[in-house]
């Protein structure tokens, strides 16, 4: 199954971001907007993982969560990866988030999962562009967004069901969650 490792913002941060993006979502209906109930921060994308590797991964992620502390994060402003991905920036204890992302990658690598080498860029994806979309005006429109600070308290292993959501978006299913209990 297709898996990734993530942390998720709490309902109040989701509600705040949802209302802050409402007007811009309505103004740019051609973009493929992600759904607030599916918003997450991907720490490691694992691709297709077999059952055996998954069992080992679950053990290792549980240990990683036990070694990492809860972290204070906020969502601020916007940016883009070219014309493909519109995102909001993650600020706050990003060093701790990077540490957790690195640990998730190590956990995956140890059980034989080939994780992409791309450098980790903390973000929450808001929309994906269709061909030739110009995301710059949308980034500008969201530049002033400054979300509340929240605490990420859990690490999640999530399954992605490609094209199983409304309008052929992906649907995400949380398989395992572990509290961050390190200090
Ligand atoms: P994102 O983090 O930029 O939103 C499930 O597909 C999640 O894993 C998405 O949140 C997605 O992008 C992230 N992801 C990272 N690398 C990916 C890749 N190569 N293919 C698909 N999704 C990827």
mmCIF file of C-alpha atoms and ligand atoms in Angstrom:
data_model
loop_
_atom_site.group_PDB
_atom_site.id
_atom_site.type_symbol
_atom_site.label_atom_id
_atom_site.label_comp_id
_atom_site.label_asym_id
_atom_site.label_seq_id
_atom_site.Cartn_x
_atom_site.Cartn_y
_atom_site.Cartn_z
ATOM 1 C CA UNK A 1 0.000 0.000 0.000
ATOM 2 C CA UNK A 2 0.991 3.583 -0.609
ATOM 3 C CA UNK A 3 2.148 5.160 2.644
ATOM 4 C CA UNK A 4 3.505 8.352 4.118
ATOM 5 C CA UNK A 5 4.441 9.611 7.572
ATOM 6 C CA UNK A 6 2.876 12.836 8.800
ATOM 7 C CA UNK A 7 1.872 15.123 11.612
ATOM 8 C CA UNK A 8 -1.480 16.895 11.512
ATOM 9 C CA UNK A 9 -2.670 20.307 12.678
ATOM 10 C CA UNK A 10 -5.435 20.295 15.321
ATOM 11 C CA UNK A 11 -9.030 21.264 14.445
ATOM 12 C CA UNK A 12 -8.642 24.908 15.516
ATOM 13 C CA UNK A 13 -5.629 25.418 13.217
ATOM 14 C CA UNK A 14 -7.485 23.681 10.379
ATOM 15 C CA UNK A 15 -10.569 25.859 10.934
ATOM 16 C CA UNK A 16 -8.472 29.014 10.987
ATOM 17 C CA UNK A 17 -6.609 28.108 7.783
ATOM 18 C CA UNK A 18 -9.822 27.005 6.140
ATOM 19 C CA UNK A 19 -11.493 30.344 6.762
ATOM 20 C CA UNK A 20 -8.345 32.283 5.808
ATOM 21 C CA UNK A 21 -8.235 30.503 2.432
ATOM 22 C CA UNK A 22 -11.960 30.484 1.695
ATOM 23 C CA UNK A 23 -12.017 33.592 -0.511
ATOM 24 C CA UNK A 24 -8.921 32.618 -2.460
ATOM 25 C CA UNK A 25 -10.254 29.092 -3.002
ATOM 26 C CA UNK A 26 -13.456 30.540 -4.423
ATOM 27 C CA UNK A 27 -11.475 32.957 -6.609
ATOM 28 C CA UNK A 28 -9.298 30.199 -8.123
ATOM 29 C CA UNK A 29 -11.606 27.257 -8.832
ATOM 30 C CA UNK A 30 -9.306 25.866 -11.511
ATOM 31 C CA UNK A 31 -6.696 24.841 -8.945
ATOM 32 C CA UNK A 32 -7.120 21.424 -7.315
ATOM 33 C CA UNK A 33 -7.571 22.450 -3.690
ATOM 34 C CA UNK A 34 -6.802 19.955 -0.948
ATOM 35 C CA UNK A 35 -9.589 19.332 1.553
ATOM 36 C CA UNK A 36 -9.275 20.748 5.088
ATOM 37 C CA UNK A 37 -10.211 17.403 6.650
ATOM 38 C CA UNK A 38 -7.202 15.849 4.879
ATOM 39 C CA UNK A 39 -4.616 18.546 5.675
ATOM 40 C CA UNK A 40 -1.322 17.219 7.010
ATOM 41 C CA UNK A 41 2.417 17.882 7.045
ATOM 42 C CA UNK A 42 4.187 15.067 5.203
ATOM 43 C CA UNK A 43 7.437 14.111 6.955
ATOM 44 C CA UNK A 44 8.381 11.254 4.640
ATOM 45 C CA UNK A 45 6.708 9.900 1.526
ATOM 46 C CA UNK A 46 7.323 6.150 1.312
ATOM 47 C CA UNK A 47 5.562 5.092 -1.879
ATOM 48 C CA UNK A 48 4.300 1.523 -2.118
ATOM 49 C CA UNK A 49 5.255 -0.573 0.914
ATOM 50 C CA UNK A 50 4.717 -4.328 1.317
ATOM 51 C CA UNK A 51 3.179 -5.900 4.437
ATOM 52 C CA UNK A 52 6.453 -7.235 5.799
ATOM 53 C CA UNK A 53 8.277 -3.919 5.535
ATOM 54 C CA UNK A 54 5.243 -2.204 7.013
ATOM 55 C CA UNK A 55 5.343 -4.369 10.139
ATOM 56 C CA UNK A 56 8.986 -3.444 10.741
ATOM 57 C CA UNK A 57 8.261 0.179 9.949
ATOM 58 C CA UNK A 58 5.458 0.327 12.524
ATOM 59 C CA UNK A 59 7.844 -0.879 15.246
ATOM 60 C CA UNK A 60 10.515 1.623 14.290
ATOM 61 C CA UNK A 61 8.135 4.569 13.997
ATOM 62 C CA UNK A 62 6.735 3.772 17.439
ATOM 63 C CA UNK A 63 10.279 3.981 18.815
ATOM 64 C CA UNK A 64 10.997 7.202 16.928
ATOM 65 C CA UNK A 65 7.841 8.811 18.350
ATOM 66 C CA UNK A 66 8.879 7.808 21.855
ATOM 67 C CA UNK A 67 12.215 9.595 21.373
ATOM 68 C CA UNK A 68 10.884 12.892 20.000
ATOM 69 C CA UNK A 69 9.100 15.596 21.994
ATOM 70 C CA UNK A 70 5.857 17.385 21.103
ATOM 71 C CA UNK A 71 6.594 20.508 19.051
ATOM 72 C CA UNK A 72 5.122 23.990 18.793
ATOM 73 C CA UNK A 73 4.292 24.863 15.196
ATOM 74 C CA UNK A 74 2.361 27.470 13.225
ATOM 75 C CA UNK A 75 1.252 27.879 9.629
ATOM 76 C CA UNK A 76 2.252 31.175 8.031
ATOM 77 C CA UNK A 77 2.035 32.822 4.620
ATOM 78 C CA UNK A 78 2.305 30.852 1.415
ATOM 79 C CA UNK A 79 4.756 29.656 -1.172
ATOM 80 C CA UNK A 80 4.904 27.383 -4.184
ATOM 81 C CA UNK A 81 6.913 24.633 -5.787
ATOM 82 C CA UNK A 82 6.975 26.033 -9.322
ATOM 83 C CA UNK A 83 3.498 25.974 -10.809
ATOM 84 C CA UNK A 84 2.710 22.593 -9.307
ATOM 85 C CA UNK A 85 2.129 23.005 -5.587
ATOM 86 C CA UNK A 86 0.766 25.856 -3.505
ATOM 87 C CA UNK A 87 1.541 25.541 0.182
ATOM 88 C CA UNK A 88 1.526 27.315 3.504
ATOM 89 C CA UNK A 89 4.773 27.505 5.408
ATOM 90 C CA UNK A 90 5.467 25.715 8.675
ATOM 91 C CA UNK A 91 7.150 27.907 11.294
ATOM 92 C CA UNK A 92 7.993 27.445 14.971
ATOM 93 C CA UNK A 93 9.991 24.483 16.182
ATOM 94 C CA UNK A 94 11.012 23.478 12.681
ATOM 95 C CA UNK A 95 14.321 22.046 13.866
ATOM 96 C CA UNK A 96 12.417 19.469 15.925
ATOM 97 C CA UNK A 97 10.136 18.755 12.982
ATOM 98 C CA UNK A 98 13.157 18.213 10.757
ATOM 99 C CA UNK A 99 14.588 15.848 13.346
ATOM 100 C CA UNK A 100 11.385 13.837 13.377
ATOM 101 C CA UNK A 101 11.285 13.772 9.561
ATOM 102 C CA UNK A 102 14.872 12.503 9.494
ATOM 103 C CA UNK A 103 13.989 9.798 12.032
ATOM 104 C CA UNK A 104 11.009 8.711 9.917
ATOM 105 C CA UNK A 105 13.274 8.437 6.878
ATOM 106 C CA UNK A 106 15.816 6.409 8.808
ATOM 107 C CA UNK A 107 13.048 4.096 10.075
ATOM 108 C CA UNK A 108 11.899 3.513 6.496
ATOM 109 C CA UNK A 109 15.398 3.013 5.141
ATOM 110 C CA UNK A 110 16.200 0.433 7.841
ATOM 111 C CA UNK A 111 13.320 -1.774 6.704
ATOM 112 C CA UNK A 112 14.396 -1.556 3.077
ATOM 113 C CA UNK A 113 12.088 1.198 1.817
ATOM 114 C CA UNK A 114 13.799 3.425 -0.759
ATOM 115 C CA UNK A 115 12.995 6.942 0.422
ATOM 116 C CA UNK A 116 13.452 9.862 -1.958
ATOM 117 C CA UNK A 117 16.624 11.856 -1.382
ATOM 118 C CA UNK A 118 14.887 15.211 -1.849
ATOM 119 C CA UNK A 119 15.672 17.639 0.958
ATOM 120 C CA UNK A 120 12.810 17.974 3.422
ATOM 121 C CA UNK A 121 10.887 21.254 3.046
ATOM 122 C CA UNK A 122 8.282 21.668 5.787
ATOM 123 C CA UNK A 123 4.948 22.708 4.234
ATOM 124 C CA UNK A 124 1.245 21.968 4.114
ATOM 125 C CA UNK A 125 -0.076 21.562 0.565
ATOM 126 C CA UNK A 126 -3.100 23.750 -0.123
ATOM 127 C CA UNK A 127 -3.561 23.196 -3.852
ATOM 128 C CA UNK A 128 -2.047 21.655 -6.915
ATOM 129 C CA UNK A 129 -1.883 23.533 -10.193
ATOM 130 C CA UNK A 130 -3.295 22.330 -13.443
ATOM 131 C CA UNK A 131 -1.225 22.812 -16.602
ATOM 132 C CA UNK A 132 0.055 26.332 -16.968
ATOM 133 C CA UNK A 133 -1.437 27.590 -13.712
ATOM 134 C CA UNK A 134 0.137 30.765 -12.371
ATOM 135 C CA UNK A 135 0.315 30.334 -8.614
ATOM 136 C CA UNK A 136 1.977 33.692 -7.939
ATOM 137 C CA UNK A 137 -1.228 35.713 -7.410
ATOM 138 C CA UNK A 138 -2.491 33.068 -4.991
ATOM 139 C CA UNK A 139 0.781 33.137 -3.039
ATOM 140 C CA UNK A 140 0.485 36.942 -2.854
ATOM 141 C CA UNK A 141 -3.125 36.743 -1.696
ATOM 142 C CA UNK A 142 -2.159 34.458 1.197
ATOM 143 C CA UNK A 143 1.068 36.248 2.144
ATOM 144 C CA UNK A 144 -0.484 37.943 5.181
ATOM 145 C CA UNK A 145 -1.813 34.755 6.735
ATOM 146 C CA UNK A 146 -0.412 34.159 10.243
ATOM 147 C CA UNK A 147 -1.921 31.160 11.951
ATOM 148 C CA UNK A 148 -2.083 30.370 15.651
ATOM 149 C CA UNK A 149 0.641 28.324 17.304
ATOM 150 C CA UNK A 150 -0.335 24.726 18.054
ATOM 151 C CA UNK A 151 1.344 21.648 19.420
ATOM 152 C CA UNK A 152 1.962 18.551 17.314
ATOM 153 C CA UNK A 153 1.571 15.718 19.795
ATOM 154 C CA UNK A 154 1.420 12.666 17.537
ATOM 155 C CA UNK A 155 3.170 10.959 14.658
ATOM 156 C CA UNK A 156 0.967 9.228 12.079
ATOM 157 C CA UNK A 157 1.453 6.514 9.484
ATOM 158 C CA UNK A 158 -1.028 7.305 6.714
ATOM 159 C CA UNK A 159 -2.271 5.354 3.738
ATOM 160 C CA UNK A 160 -3.008 7.222 0.512
ATOM 161 C CA UNK A 161 -5.853 5.893 -1.607
ATOM 162 C CA UNK A 162 -5.083 7.432 -4.998
ATOM 163 C CA UNK A 163 -8.082 9.033 -6.646
ATOM 164 C CA UNK A 164 -10.513 7.700 -4.032
ATOM 165 C CA UNK A 165 -11.702 11.095 -2.759
ATOM 166 C CA UNK A 166 -14.166 13.557 -4.299
ATOM 167 C CA UNK A 167 -13.174 14.818 -7.771
ATOM 168 C CA UNK A 168 -10.546 12.067 -8.029
ATOM 169 C CA UNK A 169 -8.467 13.576 -5.213
ATOM 170 C CA UNK A 170 -6.617 11.142 -2.971
ATOM 171 C CA UNK A 171 -8.183 9.988 0.265
ATOM 172 C CA UNK A 172 -5.948 9.571 3.298
ATOM 173 C CA UNK A 173 -6.482 6.950 5.985
ATOM 174 C CA UNK A 174 -4.511 7.046 9.231
ATOM 175 C CA UNK A 175 -3.304 3.530 10.010
ATOM 176 C CA UNK A 176 -1.264 4.137 13.178
ATOM 177 C CA UNK A 177 -0.732 7.065 15.544
ATOM 178 C CA UNK A 178 1.883 7.355 18.271
ATOM 179 C CA UNK A 179 2.218 10.070 20.920
ATOM 180 C CA UNK A 180 5.440 12.089 20.835
ATOM 181 C CA UNK A 181 6.766 11.367 24.293
ATOM 182 C CA UNK A 182 10.475 12.227 24.084
ATOM 183 C CA UNK A 183 12.006 15.097 25.992
HETATM 184 P P1 LIG B 1 2.709 17.060 -0.159
HETATM 185 O O1 LIG B 1 3.299 16.669 1.152
HETATM 186 O O2 LIG B 1 3.481 18.112 -0.852
HETATM 187 O O3 LIG B 1 1.257 17.412 -0.014
HETATM 188 C C1 LIG B 1 0.573 11.772 -0.049
HETATM 189 O O4 LIG B 1 0.685 11.732 -1.424
HETATM 190 C C2 LIG B 1 1.385 12.896 0.539
HETATM 191 O O5 LIG B 1 2.770 12.630 0.349
HETATM 192 C C3 LIG B 1 1.099 14.253 -0.072
HETATM 193 O O6 LIG B 1 0.918 15.140 0.972
HETATM 194 C C4 LIG B 1 2.303 14.533 -0.927
HETATM 195 O O7 LIG B 1 2.722 15.822 -1.147
HETATM 196 C C5 LIG B 1 3.380 13.767 -0.244
HETATM 197 N N1 LIG B 1 4.426 13.382 -1.211
HETATM 198 C C6 LIG B 1 5.747 13.675 -1.121
HETATM 199 N N2 LIG B 1 6.421 13.175 -2.143
HETATM 200 C C7 LIG B 1 5.525 12.553 -2.935
HETATM 201 C C8 LIG B 1 5.628 11.855 -4.176
HETATM 202 N N3 LIG B 1 6.781 11.672 -4.804
HETATM 203 N N4 LIG B 1 4.487 11.365 -4.707
HETATM 204 C C9 LIG B 1 3.298 11.555 -4.081
HETATM 205 N N5 LIG B 1 3.148 12.193 -2.918
HETATM 206 C C10 LIG B 1 4.255 12.693 -2.345
#
